[in-house]
Coordinates of C-alpha atoms (C1' of nucleotides) in Angstrom, one line a residue:
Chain A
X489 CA -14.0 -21.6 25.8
X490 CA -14.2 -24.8 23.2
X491 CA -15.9 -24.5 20.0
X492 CA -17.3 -26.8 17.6
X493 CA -14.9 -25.3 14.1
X494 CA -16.2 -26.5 10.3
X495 CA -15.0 -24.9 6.9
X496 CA -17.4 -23.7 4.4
X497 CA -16.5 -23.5 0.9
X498 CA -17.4 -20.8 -1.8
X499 CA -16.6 -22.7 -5.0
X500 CA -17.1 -20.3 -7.9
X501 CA -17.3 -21.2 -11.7
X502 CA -18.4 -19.3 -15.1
X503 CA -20.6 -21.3 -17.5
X504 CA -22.9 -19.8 -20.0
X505 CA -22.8 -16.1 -19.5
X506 CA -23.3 -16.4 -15.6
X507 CA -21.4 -16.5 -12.7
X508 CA -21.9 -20.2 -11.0
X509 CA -22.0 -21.2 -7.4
X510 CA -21.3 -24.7 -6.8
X511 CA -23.5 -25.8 -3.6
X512 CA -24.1 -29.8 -2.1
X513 CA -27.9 -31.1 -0.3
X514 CA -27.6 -31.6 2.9
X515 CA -28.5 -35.7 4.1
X516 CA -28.3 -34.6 7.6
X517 CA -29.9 -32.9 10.4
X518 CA -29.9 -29.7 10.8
X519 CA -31.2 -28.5 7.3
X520 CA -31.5 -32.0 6.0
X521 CA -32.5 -32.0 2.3
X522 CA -31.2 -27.8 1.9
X523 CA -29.0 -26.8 -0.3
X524 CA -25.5 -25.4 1.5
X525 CA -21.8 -24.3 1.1
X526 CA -20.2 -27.9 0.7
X527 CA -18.8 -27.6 4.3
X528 CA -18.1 -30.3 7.4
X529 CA -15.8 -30.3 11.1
X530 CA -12.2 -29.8 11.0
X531 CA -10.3 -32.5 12.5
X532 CA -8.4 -32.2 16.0
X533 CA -4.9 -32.3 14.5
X534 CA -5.7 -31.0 11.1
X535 CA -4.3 -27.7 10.0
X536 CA -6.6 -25.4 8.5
X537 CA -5.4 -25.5 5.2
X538 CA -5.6 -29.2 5.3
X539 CA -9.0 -29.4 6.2
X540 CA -9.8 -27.0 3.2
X541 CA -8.5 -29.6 1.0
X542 CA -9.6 -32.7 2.3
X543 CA -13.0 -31.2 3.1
X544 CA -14.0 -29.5 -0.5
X545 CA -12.7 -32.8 -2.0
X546 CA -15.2 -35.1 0.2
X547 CA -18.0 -32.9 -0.3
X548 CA -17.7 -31.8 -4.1
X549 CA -15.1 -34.7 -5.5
X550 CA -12.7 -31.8 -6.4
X551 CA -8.9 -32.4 -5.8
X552 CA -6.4 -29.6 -5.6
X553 CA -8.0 -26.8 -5.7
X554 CA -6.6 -23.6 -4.0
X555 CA -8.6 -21.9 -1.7
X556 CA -8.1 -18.6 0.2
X557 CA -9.3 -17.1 3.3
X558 CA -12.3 -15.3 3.4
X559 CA -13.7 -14.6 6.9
X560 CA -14.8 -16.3 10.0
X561 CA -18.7 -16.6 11.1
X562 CA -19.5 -17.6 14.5
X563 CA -23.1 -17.0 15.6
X564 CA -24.0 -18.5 18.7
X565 CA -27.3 -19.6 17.2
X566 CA -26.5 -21.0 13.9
X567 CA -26.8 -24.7 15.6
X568 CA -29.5 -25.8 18.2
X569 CA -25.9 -27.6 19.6
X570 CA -24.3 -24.3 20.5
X571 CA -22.1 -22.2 18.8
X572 CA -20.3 -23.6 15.1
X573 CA -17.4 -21.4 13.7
X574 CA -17.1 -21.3 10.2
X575 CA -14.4 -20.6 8.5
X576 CA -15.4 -19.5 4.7
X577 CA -12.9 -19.9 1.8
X578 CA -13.6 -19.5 -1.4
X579 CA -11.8 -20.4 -4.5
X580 CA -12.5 -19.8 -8.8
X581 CA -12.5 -23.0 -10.9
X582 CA -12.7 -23.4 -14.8
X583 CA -16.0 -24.9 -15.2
X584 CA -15.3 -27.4 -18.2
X585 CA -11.9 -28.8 -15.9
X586 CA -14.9 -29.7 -13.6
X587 CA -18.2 -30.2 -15.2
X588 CA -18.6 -34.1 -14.3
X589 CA -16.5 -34.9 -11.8
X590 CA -18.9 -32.6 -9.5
X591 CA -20.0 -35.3 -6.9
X592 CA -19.9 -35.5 -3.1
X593 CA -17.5 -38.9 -2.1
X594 CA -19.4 -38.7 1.4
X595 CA -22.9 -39.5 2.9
X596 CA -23.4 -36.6 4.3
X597 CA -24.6 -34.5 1.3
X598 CA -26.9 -35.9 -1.6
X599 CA -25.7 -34.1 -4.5
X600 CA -23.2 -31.3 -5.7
X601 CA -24.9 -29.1 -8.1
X602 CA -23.8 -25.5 -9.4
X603 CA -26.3 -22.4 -9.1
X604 CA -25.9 -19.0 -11.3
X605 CA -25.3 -16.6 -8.1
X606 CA -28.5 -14.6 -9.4
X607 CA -31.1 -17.5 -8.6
X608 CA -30.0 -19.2 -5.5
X609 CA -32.7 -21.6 -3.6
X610 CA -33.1 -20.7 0.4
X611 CA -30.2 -21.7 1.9
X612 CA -29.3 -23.3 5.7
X613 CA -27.4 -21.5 8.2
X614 CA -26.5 -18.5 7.2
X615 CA -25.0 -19.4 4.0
X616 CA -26.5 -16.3 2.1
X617 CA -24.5 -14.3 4.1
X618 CA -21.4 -15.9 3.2
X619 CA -21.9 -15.5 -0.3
X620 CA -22.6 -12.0 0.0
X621 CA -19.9 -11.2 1.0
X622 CA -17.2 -13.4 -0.9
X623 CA -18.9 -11.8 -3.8
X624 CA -18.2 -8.4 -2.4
X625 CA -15.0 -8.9 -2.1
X626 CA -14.7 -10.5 -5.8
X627 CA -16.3 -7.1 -7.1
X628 CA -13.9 -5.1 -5.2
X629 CA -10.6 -6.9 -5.9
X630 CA -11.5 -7.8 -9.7
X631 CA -8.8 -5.0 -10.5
X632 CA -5.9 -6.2 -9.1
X633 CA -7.0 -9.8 -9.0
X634 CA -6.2 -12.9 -11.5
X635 CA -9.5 -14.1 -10.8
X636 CA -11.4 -13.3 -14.1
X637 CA -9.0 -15.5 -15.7
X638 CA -8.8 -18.4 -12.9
X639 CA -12.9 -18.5 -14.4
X640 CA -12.0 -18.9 -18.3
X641 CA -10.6 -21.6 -20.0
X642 CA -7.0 -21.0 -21.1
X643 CA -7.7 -19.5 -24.2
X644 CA -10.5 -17.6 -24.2
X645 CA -11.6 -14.6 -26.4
X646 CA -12.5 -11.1 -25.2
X647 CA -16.1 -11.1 -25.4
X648 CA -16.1 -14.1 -22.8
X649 CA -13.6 -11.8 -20.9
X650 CA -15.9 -9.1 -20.7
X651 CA -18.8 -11.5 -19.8
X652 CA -16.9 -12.2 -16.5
X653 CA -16.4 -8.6 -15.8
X654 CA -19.7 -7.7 -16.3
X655 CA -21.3 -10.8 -14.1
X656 CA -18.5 -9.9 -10.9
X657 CA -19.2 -6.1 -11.4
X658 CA -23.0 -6.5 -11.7
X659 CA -23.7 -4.0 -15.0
X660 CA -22.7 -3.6 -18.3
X661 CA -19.3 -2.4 -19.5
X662 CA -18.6 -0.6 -23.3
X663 CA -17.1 -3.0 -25.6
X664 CA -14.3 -0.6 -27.2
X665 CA -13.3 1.1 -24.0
X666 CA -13.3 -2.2 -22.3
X667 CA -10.7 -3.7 -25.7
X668 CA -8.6 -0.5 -25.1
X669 CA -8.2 -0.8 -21.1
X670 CA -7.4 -4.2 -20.9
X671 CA -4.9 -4.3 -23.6
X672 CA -3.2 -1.4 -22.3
X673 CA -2.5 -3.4 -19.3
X674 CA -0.2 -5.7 -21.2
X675 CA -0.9 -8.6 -19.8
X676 CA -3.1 -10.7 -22.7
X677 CA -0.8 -12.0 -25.5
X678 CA -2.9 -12.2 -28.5
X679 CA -2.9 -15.6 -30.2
X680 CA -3.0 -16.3 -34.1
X681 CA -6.0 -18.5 -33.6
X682 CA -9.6 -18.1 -33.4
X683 CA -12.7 -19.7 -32.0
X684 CA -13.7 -23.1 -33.5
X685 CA -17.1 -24.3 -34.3
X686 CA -19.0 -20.7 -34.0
X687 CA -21.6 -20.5 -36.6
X688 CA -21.0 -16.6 -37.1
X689 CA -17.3 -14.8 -37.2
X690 CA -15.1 -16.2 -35.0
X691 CA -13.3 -14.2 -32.4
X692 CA -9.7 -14.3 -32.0
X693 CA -8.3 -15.9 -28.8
X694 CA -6.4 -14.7 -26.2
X695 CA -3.8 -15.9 -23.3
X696 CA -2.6 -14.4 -19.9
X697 CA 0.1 -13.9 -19.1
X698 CA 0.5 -14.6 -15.1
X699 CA 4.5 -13.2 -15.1
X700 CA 3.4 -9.9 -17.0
X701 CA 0.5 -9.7 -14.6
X702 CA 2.6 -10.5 -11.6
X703 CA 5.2 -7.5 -12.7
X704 CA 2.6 -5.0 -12.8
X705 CA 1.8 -5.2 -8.9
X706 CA 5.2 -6.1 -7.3
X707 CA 6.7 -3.1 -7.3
X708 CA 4.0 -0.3 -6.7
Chain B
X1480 CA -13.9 -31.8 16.2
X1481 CA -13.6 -28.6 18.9
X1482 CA -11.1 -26.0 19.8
X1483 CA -9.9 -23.2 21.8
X1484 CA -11.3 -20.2 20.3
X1485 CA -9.7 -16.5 20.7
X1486 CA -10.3 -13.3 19.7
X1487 CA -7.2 -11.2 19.3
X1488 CA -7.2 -7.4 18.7
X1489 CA -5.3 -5.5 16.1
X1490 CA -5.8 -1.5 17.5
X1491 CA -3.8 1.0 15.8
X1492 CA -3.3 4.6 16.5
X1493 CA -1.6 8.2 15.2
X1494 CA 0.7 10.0 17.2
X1495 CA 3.9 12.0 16.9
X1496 CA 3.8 11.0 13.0
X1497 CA 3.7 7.5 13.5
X1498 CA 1.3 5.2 12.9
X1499 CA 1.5 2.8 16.3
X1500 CA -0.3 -0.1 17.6
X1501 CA -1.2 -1.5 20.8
X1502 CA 0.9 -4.5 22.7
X1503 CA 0.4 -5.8 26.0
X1504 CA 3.0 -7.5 28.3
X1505 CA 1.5 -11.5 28.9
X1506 CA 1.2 -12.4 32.5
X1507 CA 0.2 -15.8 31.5
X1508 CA 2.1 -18.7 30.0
X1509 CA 3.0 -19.6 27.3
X1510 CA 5.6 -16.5 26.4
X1511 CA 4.7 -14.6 29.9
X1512 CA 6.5 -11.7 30.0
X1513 CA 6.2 -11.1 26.1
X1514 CA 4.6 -8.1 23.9
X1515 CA 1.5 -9.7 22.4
X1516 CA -1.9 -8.5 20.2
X1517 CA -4.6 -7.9 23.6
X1518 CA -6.9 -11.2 23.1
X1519 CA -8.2 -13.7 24.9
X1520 CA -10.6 -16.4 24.9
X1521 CA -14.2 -16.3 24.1
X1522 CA -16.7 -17.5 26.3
X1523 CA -19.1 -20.3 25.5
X1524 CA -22.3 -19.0 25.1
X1525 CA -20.8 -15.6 24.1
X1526 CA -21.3 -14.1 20.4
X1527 CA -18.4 -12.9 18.7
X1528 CA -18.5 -9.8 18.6
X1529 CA -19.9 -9.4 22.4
X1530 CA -16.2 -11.3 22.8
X1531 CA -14.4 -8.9 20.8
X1532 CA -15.9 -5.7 23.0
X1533 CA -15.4 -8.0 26.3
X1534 CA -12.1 -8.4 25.4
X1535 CA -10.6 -5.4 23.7
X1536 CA -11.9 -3.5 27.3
X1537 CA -10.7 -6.1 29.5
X1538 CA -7.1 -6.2 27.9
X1539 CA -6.5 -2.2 27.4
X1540 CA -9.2 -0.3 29.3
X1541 CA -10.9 0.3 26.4
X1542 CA -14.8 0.7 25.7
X1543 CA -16.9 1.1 22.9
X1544 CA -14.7 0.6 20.0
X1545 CA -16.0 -0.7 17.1
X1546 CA -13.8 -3.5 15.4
X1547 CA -13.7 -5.4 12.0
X1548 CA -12.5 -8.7 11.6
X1549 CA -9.6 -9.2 9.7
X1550 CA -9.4 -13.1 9.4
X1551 CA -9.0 -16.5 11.3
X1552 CA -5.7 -18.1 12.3
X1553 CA -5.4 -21.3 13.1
X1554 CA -2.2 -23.2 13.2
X1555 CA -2.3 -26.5 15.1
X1556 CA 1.3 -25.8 16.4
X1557 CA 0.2 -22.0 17.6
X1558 CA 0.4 -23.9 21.7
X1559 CA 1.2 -26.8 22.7
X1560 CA -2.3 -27.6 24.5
X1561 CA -3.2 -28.3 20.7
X1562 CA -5.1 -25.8 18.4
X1563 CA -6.2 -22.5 19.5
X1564 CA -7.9 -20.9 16.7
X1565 CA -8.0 -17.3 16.6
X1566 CA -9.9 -14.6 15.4
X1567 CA -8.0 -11.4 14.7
X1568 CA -10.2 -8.1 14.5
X1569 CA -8.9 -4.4 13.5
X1570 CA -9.7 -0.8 14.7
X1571 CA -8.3 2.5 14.5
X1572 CA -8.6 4.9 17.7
X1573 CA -8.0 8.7 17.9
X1574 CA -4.7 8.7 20.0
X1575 CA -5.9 11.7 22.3
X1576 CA -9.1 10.3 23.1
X1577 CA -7.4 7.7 24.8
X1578 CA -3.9 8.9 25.8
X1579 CA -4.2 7.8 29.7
X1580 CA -6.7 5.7 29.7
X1581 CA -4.8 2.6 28.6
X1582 CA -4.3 -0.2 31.1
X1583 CA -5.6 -3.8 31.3
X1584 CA -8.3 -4.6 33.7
X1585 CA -7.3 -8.4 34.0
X1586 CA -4.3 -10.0 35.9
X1587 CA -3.5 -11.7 32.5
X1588 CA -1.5 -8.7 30.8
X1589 CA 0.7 -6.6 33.3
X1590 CA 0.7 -3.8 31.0
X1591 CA 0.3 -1.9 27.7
X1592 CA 1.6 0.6 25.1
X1593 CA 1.4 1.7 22.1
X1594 CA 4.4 0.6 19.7
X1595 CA 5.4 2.5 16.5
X1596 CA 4.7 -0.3 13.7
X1597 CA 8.0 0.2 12.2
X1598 CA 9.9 -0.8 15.4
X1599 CA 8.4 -3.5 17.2
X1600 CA 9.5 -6.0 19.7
X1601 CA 9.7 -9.7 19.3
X1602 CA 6.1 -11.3 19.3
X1603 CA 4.3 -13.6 21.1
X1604 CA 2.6 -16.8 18.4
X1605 CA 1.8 -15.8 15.1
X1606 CA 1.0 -12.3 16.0
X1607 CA 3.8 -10.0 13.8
X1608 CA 2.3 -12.1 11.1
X1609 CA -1.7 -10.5 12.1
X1610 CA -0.1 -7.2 12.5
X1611 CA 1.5 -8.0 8.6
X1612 CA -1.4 -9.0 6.9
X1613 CA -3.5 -6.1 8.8
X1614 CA -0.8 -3.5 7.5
X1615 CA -1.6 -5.0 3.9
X1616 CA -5.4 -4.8 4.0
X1617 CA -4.9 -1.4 5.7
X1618 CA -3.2 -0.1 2.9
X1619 CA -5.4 -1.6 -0.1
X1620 CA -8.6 -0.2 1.8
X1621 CA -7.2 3.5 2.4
X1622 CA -8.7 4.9 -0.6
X1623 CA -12.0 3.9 -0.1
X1624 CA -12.1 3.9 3.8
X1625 CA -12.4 6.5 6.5
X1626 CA -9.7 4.6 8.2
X1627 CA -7.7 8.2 7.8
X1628 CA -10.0 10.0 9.8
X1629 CA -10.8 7.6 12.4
X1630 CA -7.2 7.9 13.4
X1631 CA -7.2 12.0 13.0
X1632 CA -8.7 13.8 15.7
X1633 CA -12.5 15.7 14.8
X1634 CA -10.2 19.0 13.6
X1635 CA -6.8 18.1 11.8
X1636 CA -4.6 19.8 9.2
X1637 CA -4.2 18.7 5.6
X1638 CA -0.4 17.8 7.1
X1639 CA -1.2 15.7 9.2
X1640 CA -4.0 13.9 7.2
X1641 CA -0.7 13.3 4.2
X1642 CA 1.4 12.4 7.4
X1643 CA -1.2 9.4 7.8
X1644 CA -1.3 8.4 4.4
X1645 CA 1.8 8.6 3.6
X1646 CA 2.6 5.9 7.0
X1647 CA -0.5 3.9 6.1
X1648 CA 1.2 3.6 2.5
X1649 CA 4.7 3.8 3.5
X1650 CA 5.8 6.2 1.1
X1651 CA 6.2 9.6 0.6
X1652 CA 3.5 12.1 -1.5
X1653 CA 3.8 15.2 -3.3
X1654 CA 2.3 18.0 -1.2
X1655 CA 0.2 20.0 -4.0
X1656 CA -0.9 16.7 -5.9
X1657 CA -2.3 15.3 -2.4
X1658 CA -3.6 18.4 -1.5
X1659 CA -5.1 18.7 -5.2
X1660 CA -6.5 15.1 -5.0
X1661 CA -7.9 15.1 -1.8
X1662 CA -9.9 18.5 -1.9
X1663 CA -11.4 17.4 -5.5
X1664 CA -12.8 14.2 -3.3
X1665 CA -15.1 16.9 -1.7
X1666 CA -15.6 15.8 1.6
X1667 CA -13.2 17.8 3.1
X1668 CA -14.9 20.7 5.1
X1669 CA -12.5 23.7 5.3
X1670 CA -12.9 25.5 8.5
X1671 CA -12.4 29.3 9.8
X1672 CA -9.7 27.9 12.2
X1673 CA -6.2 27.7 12.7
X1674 CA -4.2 25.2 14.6
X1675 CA -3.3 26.7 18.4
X1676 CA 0.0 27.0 20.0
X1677 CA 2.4 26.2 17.4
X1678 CA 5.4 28.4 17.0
X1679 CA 5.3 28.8 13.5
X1680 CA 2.4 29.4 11.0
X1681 CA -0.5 28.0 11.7
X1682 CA -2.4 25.7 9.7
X1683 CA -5.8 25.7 8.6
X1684 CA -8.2 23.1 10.3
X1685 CA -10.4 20.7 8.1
X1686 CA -13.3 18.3 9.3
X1687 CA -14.6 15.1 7.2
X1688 CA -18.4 15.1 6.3
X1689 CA -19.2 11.3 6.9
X1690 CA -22.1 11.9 4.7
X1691 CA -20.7 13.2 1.6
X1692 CA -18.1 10.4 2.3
X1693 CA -20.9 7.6 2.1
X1694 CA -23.1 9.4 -0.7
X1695 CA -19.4 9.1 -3.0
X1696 CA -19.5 5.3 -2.6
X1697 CA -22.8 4.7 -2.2
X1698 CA -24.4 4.1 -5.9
X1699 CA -21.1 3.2 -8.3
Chain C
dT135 C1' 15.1 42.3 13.0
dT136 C1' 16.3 38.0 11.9
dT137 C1' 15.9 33.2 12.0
dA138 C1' 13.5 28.8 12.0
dA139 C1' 9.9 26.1 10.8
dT140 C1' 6.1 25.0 8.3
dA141 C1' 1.9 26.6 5.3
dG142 C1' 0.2 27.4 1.1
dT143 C1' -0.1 27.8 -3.9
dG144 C1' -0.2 26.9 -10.1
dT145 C1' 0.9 25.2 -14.5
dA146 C1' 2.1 22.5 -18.3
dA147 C1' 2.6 17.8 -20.0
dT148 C1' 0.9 13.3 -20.1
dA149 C1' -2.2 9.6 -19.3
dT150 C1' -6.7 7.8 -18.5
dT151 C1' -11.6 7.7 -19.0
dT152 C1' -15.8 8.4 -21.2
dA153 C1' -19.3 8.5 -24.8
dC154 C1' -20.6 7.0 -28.9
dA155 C1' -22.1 3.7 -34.2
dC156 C1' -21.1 1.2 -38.0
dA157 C1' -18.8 -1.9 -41.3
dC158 C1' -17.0 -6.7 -41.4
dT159 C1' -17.0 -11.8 -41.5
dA160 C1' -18.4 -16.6 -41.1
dT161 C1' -21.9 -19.6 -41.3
dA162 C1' -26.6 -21.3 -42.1
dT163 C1' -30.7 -20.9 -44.8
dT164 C1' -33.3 -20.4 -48.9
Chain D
dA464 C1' -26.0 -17.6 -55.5
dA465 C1' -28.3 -14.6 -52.6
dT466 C1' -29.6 -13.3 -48.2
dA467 C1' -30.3 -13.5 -43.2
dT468 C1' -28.2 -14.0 -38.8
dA469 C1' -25.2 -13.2 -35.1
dG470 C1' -21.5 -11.6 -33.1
dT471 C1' -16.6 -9.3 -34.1
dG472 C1' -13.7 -5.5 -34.4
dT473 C1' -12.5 -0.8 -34.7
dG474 C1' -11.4 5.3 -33.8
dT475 C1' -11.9 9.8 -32.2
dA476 C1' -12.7 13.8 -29.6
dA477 C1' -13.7 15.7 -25.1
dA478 C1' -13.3 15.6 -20.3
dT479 C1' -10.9 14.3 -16.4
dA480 C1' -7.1 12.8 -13.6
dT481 C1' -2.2 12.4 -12.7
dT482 C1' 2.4 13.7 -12.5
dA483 C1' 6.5 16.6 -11.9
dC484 C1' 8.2 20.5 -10.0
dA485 C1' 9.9 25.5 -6.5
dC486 C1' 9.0 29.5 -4.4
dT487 C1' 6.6 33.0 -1.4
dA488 C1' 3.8 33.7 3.0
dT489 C1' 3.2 33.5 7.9
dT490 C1' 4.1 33.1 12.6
dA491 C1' 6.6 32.8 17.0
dA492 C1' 10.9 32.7 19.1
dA493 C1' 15.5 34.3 19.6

DNA sequence: TTTAATAGTGTAATATTTACACACTATATT
DNA sequence: AATATAGTGTGTAAATATTACACTATTAAA
């Protein structure tokens, strides 16, 4: 009737062309020296929510990040101890906000490193699984979601837009039709600027526009 | 470092035009006496989904439905004995194949019924808020899930499969576009049958084909 | 036979999606 | 100055999907 409860983090971040996992090595038994989810206990007292924060900042360094719910794992045999329930959450960062303050403030994990999603080492517990199916979920809610732009830097041009599309959706899209769809949505306010220090044509930048976004999907 | 753990069970239903779910009455305190999602507590050695058949039968008479977790709820303040962390899970059951056979086979609910979502009683803990985010996820999925058909029974009319819709999406649809839409879909077996006793014309019976279903979202 | 209740059906206008290829521009190199 | 390189930016026609909209057909009961 008791449980032992933890909270794993999925900690997403583009960089490069690919889709990033950020993942911590274990220092402790079980699965000492595997790469993980940066996870650990929740605290008697602590809310949930709580625990998300102060446990993805001990294990990765990061501070106020936003993480949402994505499910609950409970295997009776993913611990010699007995049963552990996990809840996942998972959250998309920018990854230059991030790239060097990436570092456990905790013993219990070595280092905090960040995987493309495409080459992941074995991982302990069932950790696999958890990605699996947070990325599911990304590919299914990319349409209604603000997460393609939670990935990009704030201005960001639309061949790096289209690079997150095509990483979350797993296959090529069609440059022009891709241009015409997501401009029709009305939500991307061109900019009179362009990329800097690109030794071939720059690309204009654009912004998005979270209160045109929000609009679109209150009413409906 | 531990806590309670529950499984609570979000089982919805058709009937009479309404989509309803099922309550029981708590024999048990806190809030004896109240309407509350059947759940109770998992048992140590116990996986989580064993818990989640366990329970669902021993709280509503029940068997072999198949459930989907919705998400983990966790709120320190949800009883006063301290945290009791939840795990809610969904199904959807064809009202007649279940009609009498409702009734807790535990001491700890002295009853239960099906309630029409749109008029429900005053809820034990956080459990209107389960029943609210479950109506939300229920009505994101419904293009892409059987979830209409698992509430329809194995014959139905193309009115009462709109009547489901349209309470899954609360809102009203145009007859001949719905009909349009959802025959183009093509899993929609037209049958050589009309709906019995009905004192007015009788409508055409259509089954789904599961397999047409799965082939449609199978590759994209 | 009439009434009540629901079933069943089509079209035109608009919007969205798809498939598809080449000229342009900025920089680096010679 | 000329050229190579690498990625940017753009249009159209065909096919498909969505929307708005109203009347006739059928059955059983009165």
């Amino acid at each position: 009737m008791h449980t032992h409860f933890t909270i794993d983090c999925v900690i997403y971040s583009f960089h490069e062309g690919q889709l990033k996992v950020l993942l911590t090595e274990r220092n402790e038994s079980p699965y000492s020296g595997w790469w993980a989810l940066p996870g650990f206990f929740v605290n008697k007292y602590e809310e949930m929510e709580d625990a998300v924060a102060r446990i993805s900042y001990e294990m990765t360094g990061l501070k106020d990040i936003f993480m949402e719910q994505l499910a609950a794992f409970a295997g009776v045999k993913r611990h010699p101890e007995g049963r552990i329930l996990t809840v996942a959450y998972t959250t998309l960062i920018r990854f230059d906000d991030v790239k060097n303050k990436v570092k456990p403030v905790t013993d219990y994990m070595r280092q905090a490193n960040w995987f493309s999603v495409s080459e992941l080492p074995e991982l302990a517990f069932d950790h696999q699984e958890i990605i699996n199916l947070s990325l599911d979920k990304l590919k299914r809610s990319i349409s209604y979601s603000t997460a393609p732009f939670e990935l990009l830097p704030d201005k960001f041009t639309l061949t790096q837009l289209q690079q997150v599309y095509e990483e979350i959706l797993r296959k090529k899209l069609d440059k022009r039709n891709f241009r015409k769809k997501i401009m029709n949505l009305g939500y991307l306010k061109e900019l009179n600027e362009v990329q800097q220090h690109v030794s071939y044509r720059a690309a204009r930048l654009y912004k998005f526009d979270k209160r045109k976004f929000a609009k679109l999907f209150s009413q409906e």
